[in-house]
Each structure stands twice: as C-alpha cells, then as structure tokens.
Short mmCIF file of C-alpha atoms and ligand atoms in Angstrom, two decimals:
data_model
loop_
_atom_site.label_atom_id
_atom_site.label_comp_id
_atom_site.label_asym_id
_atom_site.label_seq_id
_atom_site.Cartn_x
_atom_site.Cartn_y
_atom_site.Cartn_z
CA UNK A 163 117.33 87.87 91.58
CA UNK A 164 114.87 87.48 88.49
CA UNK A 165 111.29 88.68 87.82
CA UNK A 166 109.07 86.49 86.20
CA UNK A 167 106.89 87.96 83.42
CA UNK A 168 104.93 85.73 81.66
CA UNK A 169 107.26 83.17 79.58
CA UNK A 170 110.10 86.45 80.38
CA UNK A 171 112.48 85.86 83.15
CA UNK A 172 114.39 88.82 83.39
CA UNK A 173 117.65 89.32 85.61
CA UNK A 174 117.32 92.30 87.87
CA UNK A 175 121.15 92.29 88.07
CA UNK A 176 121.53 95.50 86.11
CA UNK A 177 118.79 98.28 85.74
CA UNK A 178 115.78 97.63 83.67
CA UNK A 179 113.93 99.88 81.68
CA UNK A 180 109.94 100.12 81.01
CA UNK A 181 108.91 102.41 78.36
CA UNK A 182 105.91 104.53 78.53
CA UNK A 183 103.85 103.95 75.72
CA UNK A 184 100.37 106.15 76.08
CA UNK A 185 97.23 105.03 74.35
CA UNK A 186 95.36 108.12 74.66
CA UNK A 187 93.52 110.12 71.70
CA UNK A 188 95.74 112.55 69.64
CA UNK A 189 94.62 116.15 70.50
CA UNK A 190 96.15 117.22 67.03
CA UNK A 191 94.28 114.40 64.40
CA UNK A 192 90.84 113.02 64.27
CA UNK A 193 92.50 110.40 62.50
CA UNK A 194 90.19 108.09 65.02
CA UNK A 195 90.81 104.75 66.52
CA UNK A 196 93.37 103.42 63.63
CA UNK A 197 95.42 106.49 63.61
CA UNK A 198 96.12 106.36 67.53
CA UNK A 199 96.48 102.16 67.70
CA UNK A 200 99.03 103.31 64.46
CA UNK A 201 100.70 105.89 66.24
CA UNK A 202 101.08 104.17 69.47
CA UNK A 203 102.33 100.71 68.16
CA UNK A 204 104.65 102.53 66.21
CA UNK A 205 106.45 104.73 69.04
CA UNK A 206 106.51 101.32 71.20
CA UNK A 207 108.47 99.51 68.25
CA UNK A 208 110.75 102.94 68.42
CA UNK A 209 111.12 102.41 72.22
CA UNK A 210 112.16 98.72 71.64
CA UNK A 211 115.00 99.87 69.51
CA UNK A 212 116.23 102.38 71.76
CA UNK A 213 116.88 99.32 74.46
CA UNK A 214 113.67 98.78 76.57
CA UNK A 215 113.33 95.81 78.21
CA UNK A 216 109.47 95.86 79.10
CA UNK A 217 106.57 98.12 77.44
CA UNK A 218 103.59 99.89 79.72
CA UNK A 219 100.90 100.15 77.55
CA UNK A 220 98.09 102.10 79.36
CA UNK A 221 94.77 104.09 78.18
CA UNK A 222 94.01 105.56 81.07
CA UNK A 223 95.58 109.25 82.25
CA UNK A 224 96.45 109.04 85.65
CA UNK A 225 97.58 112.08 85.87
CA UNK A 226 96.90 114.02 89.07
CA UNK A 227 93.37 115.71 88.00
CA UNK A 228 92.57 113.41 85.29
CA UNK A 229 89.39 112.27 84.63
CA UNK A 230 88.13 108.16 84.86
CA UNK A 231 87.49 106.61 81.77
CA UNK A 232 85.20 103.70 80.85
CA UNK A 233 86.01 99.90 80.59
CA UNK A 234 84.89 99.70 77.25
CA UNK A 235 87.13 103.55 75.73
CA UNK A 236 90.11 102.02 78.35
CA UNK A 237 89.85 98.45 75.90
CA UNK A 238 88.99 99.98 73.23
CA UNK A 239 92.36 102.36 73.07
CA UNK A 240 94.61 99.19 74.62
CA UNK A 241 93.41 96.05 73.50
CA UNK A 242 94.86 96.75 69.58
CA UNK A 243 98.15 97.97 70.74
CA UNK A 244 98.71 95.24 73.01
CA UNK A 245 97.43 92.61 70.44
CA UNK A 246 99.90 94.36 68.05
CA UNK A 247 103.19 94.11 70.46
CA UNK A 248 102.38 90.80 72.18
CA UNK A 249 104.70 88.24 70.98
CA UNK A 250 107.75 90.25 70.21
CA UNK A 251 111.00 89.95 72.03
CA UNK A 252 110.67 91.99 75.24
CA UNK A 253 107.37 91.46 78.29
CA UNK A 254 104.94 93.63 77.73
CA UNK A 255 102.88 95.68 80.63
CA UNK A 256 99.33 96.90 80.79
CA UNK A 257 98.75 99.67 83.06
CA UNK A 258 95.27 99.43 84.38
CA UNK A 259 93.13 99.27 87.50
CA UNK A 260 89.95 97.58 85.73
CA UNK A 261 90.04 93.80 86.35
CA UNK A 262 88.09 93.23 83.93
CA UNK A 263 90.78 94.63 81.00
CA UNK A 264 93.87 92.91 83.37
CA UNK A 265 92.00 89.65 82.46
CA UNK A 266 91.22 90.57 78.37
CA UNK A 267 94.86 92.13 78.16
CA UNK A 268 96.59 88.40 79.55
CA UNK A 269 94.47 86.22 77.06
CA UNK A 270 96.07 88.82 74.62
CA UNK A 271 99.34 88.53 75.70
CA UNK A 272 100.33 90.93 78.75
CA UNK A 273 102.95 89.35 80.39
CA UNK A 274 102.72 92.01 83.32
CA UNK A 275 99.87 93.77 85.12
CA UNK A 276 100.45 97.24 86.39
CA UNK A 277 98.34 99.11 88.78
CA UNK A 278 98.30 101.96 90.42
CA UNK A 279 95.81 100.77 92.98
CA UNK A 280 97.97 97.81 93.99
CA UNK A 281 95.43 95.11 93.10
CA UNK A 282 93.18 96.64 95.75
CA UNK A 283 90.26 96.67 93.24
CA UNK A 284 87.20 93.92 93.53
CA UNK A 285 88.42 90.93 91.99
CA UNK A 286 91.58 92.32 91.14
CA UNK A 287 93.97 89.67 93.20
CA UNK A 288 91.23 87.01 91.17
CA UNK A 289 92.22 88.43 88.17
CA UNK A 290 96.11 87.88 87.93
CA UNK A 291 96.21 85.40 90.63
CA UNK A 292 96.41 81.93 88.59
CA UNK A 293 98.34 83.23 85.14
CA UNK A 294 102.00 83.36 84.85
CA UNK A 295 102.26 87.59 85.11
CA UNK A 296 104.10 89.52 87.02
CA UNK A 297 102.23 92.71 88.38
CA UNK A 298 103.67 95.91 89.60
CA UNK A 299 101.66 97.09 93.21
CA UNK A 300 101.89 101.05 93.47
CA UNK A 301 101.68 102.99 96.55
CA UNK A 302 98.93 105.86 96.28
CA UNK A 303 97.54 108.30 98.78
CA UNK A 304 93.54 109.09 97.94
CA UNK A 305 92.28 109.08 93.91
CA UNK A 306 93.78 110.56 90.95
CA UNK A 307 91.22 113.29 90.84
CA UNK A 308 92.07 114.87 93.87
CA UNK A 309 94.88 113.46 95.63
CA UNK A 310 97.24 116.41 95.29
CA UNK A 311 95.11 118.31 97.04
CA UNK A 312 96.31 117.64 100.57
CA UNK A 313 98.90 114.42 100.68
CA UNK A 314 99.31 114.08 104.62
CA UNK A 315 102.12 111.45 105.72
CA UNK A 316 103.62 111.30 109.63
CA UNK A 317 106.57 109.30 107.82
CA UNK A 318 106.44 109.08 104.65
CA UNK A 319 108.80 106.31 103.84
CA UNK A 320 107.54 104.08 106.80
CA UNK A 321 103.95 104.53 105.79
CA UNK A 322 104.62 103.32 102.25
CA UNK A 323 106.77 100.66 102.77
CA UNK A 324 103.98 99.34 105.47
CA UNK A 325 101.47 99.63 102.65
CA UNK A 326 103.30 97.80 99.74
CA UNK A 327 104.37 95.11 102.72
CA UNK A 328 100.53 94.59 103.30
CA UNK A 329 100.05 94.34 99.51
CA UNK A 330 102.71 91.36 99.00
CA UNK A 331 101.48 89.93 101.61
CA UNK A 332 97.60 89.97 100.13
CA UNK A 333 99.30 89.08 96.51
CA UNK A 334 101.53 86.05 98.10
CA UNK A 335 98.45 84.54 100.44
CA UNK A 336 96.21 84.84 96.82
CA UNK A 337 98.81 82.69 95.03
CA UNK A 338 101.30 84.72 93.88
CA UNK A 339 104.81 84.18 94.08
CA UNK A 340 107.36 86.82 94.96
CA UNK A 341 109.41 86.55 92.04
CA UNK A 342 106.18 88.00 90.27
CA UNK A 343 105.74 90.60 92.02
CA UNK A 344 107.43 94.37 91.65
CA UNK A 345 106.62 97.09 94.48
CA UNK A 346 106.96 100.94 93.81
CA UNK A 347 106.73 104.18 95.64
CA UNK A 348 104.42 106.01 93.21
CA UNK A 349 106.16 109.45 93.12
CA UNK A 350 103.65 112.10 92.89
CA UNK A 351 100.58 109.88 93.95
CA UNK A 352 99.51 111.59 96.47
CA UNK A 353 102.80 113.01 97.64
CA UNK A 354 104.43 116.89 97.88
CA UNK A 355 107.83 117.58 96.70
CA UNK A 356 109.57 116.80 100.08
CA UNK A 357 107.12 113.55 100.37
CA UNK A 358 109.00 112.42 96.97
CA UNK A 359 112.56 113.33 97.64
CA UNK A 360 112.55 111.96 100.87
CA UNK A 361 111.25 108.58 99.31
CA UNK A 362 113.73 108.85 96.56
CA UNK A 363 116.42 109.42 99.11
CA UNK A 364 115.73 106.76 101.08
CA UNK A 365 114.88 104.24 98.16
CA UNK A 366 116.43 101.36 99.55
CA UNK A 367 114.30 101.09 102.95
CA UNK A 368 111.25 100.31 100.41
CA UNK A 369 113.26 97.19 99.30
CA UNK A 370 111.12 94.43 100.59
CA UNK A 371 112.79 90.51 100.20
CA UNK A 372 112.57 88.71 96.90
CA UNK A 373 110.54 91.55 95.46
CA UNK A 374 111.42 94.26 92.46
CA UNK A 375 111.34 97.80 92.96
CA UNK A 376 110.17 99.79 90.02
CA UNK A 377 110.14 104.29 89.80
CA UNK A 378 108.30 105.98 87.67
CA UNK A 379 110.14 109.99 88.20
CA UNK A 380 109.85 110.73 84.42
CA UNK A 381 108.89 113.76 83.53
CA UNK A 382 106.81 114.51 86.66
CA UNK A 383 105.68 117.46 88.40
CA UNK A 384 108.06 116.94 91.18
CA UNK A 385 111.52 117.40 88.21
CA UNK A 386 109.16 120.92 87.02
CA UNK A 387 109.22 122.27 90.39
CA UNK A 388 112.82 121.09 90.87
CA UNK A 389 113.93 122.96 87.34
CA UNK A 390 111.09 125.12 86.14
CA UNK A 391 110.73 123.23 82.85
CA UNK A 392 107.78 121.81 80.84
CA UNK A 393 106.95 118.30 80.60
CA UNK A 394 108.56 118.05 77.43
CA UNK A 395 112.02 120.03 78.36
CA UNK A 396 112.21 117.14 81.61
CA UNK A 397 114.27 115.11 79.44
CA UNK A 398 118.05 115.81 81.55
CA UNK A 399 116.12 115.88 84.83
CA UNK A 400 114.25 112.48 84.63
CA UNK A 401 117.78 111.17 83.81
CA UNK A 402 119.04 112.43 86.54
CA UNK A 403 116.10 111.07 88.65
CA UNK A 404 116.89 107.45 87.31
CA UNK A 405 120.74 107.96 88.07
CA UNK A 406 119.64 108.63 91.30
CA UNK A 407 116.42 106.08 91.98
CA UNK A 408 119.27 103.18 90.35
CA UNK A 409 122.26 104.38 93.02
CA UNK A 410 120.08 103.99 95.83
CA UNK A 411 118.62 100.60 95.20
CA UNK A 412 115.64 100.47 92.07
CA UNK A 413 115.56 97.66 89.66
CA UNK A 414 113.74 99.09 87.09
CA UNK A 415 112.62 102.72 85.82
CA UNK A 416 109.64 103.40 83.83
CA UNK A 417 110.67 106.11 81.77
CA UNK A 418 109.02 108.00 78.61
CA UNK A 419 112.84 108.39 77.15
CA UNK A 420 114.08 105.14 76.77
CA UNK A 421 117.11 105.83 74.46
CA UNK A 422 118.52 108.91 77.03
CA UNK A 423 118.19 106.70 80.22
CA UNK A 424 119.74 103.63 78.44
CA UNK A 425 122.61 105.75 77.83
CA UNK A 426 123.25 106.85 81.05
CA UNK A 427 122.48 103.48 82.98
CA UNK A 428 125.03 102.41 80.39
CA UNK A 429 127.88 104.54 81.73
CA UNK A 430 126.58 103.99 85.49
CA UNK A 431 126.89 100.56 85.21
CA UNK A 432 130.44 100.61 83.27
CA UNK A 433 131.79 102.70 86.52
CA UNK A 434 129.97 99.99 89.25
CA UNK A 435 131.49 97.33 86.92
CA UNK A 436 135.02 98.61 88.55
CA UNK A 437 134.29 98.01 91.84
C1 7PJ B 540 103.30 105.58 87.29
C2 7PJ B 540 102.54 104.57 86.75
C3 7PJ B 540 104.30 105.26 88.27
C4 7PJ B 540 103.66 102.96 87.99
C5 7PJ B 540 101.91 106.45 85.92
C6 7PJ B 540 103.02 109.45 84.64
C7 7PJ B 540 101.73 109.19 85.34
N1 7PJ B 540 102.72 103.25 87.08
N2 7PJ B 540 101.66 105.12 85.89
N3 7PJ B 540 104.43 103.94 88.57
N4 7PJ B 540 102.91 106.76 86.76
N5 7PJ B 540 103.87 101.69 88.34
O1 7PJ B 540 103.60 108.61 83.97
O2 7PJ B 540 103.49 110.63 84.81
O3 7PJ B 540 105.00 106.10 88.84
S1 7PJ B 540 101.00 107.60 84.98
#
C-alpha cells in the first residue's frame, strides 16, 4: 500500500513518522514574527535529521480549551515556515481547518492537508479536491473549546469508524482517490481516558480499505493521567503509545519526538522482520 502526497509516494509498509512542528508565538521572546518562522524552520530541519518522513506544520492550538485564531495570524505564523521547508526531501503537512490557508499552503508547496474537522468545513472538499495532496480526515466529538467537557459515545469505536467511513466516502465522491487519503481516531478530541484506550486497543477495526491510518498519542492528556507526568516528561509514554498504536495496525504516528520513536519503531520492526 502507498500514500500519495503530492509528487511523494510513500510505502506504508513500515511505520511512518510525522513530526510536530508548532508555529505558535514564543511565550519567552518578543523576538516577533522572524524569530518564531526562525525558530520553527529550524526545529523542523532538526526533526528531518532525526528520521521523519512527513512534517505537520500548524499555527493553530488545538488543544482542548484553546482559543480560535484568525485566517490572516493562522497564515501569517504558517505560510513562512512552509515556504521555507517546501521542496526538501520529505512531504510536508499543514494542519489547518481554514480552506482558505489549505488552498495558499498547496500553491506553496504542502503536499498534505491535515484537518481536524475532516474536510467538513465550507468549501473544504473544493479546496483539496483537484491538487495532487493527500489529506488526513480526523474524527472529533464537538469544538476544541469545549469538547472535553462531556464526550458521550454508546460505542466508541463503532461510532468513529462510521464517521471517518462517511468522510471517505464524501472525499472519494468529490474526486479524491483513496490512496490520498489517511483516516485517524483523534485521541483526546472529544474523548475520556477509557474512550481513547478502548480506540487504541481496538486500532485495527478503524482500518478502512485502501486508506492510511495516522495517531497522534504524543504527549497527550490521556499518557498524564496514565503516568502523572507533565507534557514535557511524556517522552517514554508517547513511545510506548506508538509501540502500541503500530502493533495493532497504524501506519503512521504524528509524534513531537521524532528521534525517540524512530528508535523504537526501529527495534519493533527488526523483531517483525523475524517472522
Ligand atoms: C492531532 C492533530 C491528532 C491529527 C493535533 C496535539 C494536539 N492532527 N493535531 N491528529 N492533534 N491528525 O498535538 O496534542 O491527534 S493538535
């Protein structure tokens, strides 16, 4: 199976990994817009040499309470880096919900659309539809600001496979082809501990035919709960959540620490090798 991304075709034989790359404004400088395109250009260049295979560029926090930000901050913060990163050896991803930037960050050179809204948006499917990029449809319950609040599910894993189905289907019927597309869960969207680790445990029902499946477990809330630690001290337990989201069936992880999870796919797949 391959995944088409832009002029990338990438085998989803073994693992892939997307690195997190956040264009958001340094609480610590007010070295302004320079300093952050600077800073974030140059930790994406450090992910590249720690073995990623696709950059997520995104400007917008997503974060469970987060607050919206405007089409013209979101391109301001992403449009530089992406300019900066386009044309270098590995597909790069823009994580968005904003047609309007999905469309600016192609002609710059996003080979892959990610959003966490699925391509639900107006004029979203329009957007991507007739461009070579592949685009990553996330599963969500409610909004960012307030879906934590009270994620309700009968069956979890049913409910969310049903919903990415009825994406690819709305994605294929606008034009695009399946080996574009990439489905994922969206841990902690709208989701409660047991929500996520009974998703994660049953990883390969959400498996739909000719289609990716992509994780993003790093550093979440779910791994704090789990171990008590800080974002920053989630390093071993977002391993451990790739390990696991790769055993039961993902093609690719989006991870923040690129050169830890390489490692460790590394030695998973040198043990699979033997069977
Ligand atoms: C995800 C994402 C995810 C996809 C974020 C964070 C929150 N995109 N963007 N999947 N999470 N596709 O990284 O903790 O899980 S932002």
């Amino acid at each position: 199976m391959f995944l088409q991304c832009g002029k990338f075709r990438l085998s989803l034989e073994r693992p892939l990994v997307m690195g997190v790359v956040n264009v958001t404004p340094d609480s610590f400088s007010d070295g302004g817009l320079f300093a952050d395109t600077a800073r974030a250009v140059a930790h994406a260049r450090q992910l590249v040499e720690e073995g990623a295979d696709i950059l997520d560029i995104g400007g917008e926090s997503t974060r469970p309470g987060a607050a919206p930000v405007s089409l013209e901050e979101e391109r301001r913060r992403v449009l530089p880096v992406l300019e900066a990163l386009a044309g270098g050896k590995i597909p790069v991803s823009v994580d968005t919900r904003k047609p309007g930037l999905m469309r600016e960050a192609i002609a710059a050179g996003a080979a892959m659309v990610n959003d966490v809204t699925a391509l639900s948006g107006a004029g979203a499917l329009e957007a991507v539809a007739k461009t070579p990029v592949a685009v990553c449809l996330m599963h969500m319950q409610g909004e960012p600001g307030t879906m934590q609040s009270n994620p309700d599910y009968r069956d979890v894993v049913r409910e969310v496979r049903d919903y990415l189905d009825g994406r690819v289907s709305a994605a294929v019927a606008a034009g695009i082809a399946r080996e574009r597309i990439v489905v994922d869960p969206g841990f902690g969207f709208g989701k409660t501990l047991e929500h996520n680790l009974a998703l994660l445990s049953s990883l390969r029902e959400l498996r739909l035919p000719g289609v990716a499946l992509l994780v993003g477990l790093s550093r979440k809330a779910m791994l704090g709960k789990l171990t008590g630690r800080e974002p920053k001290d989630r390093v071993h337990a977002s391993v451990a959540a790739a390990l696991a989201a790769v055993q039961n069936g993902a093609h690719i992880v989006r991870v923040h620490d690129v050169a830890a999870t390489r490692d460790a796919l590394t030695v998973w797949q040198a043990v699979k090798n033997q069977n």
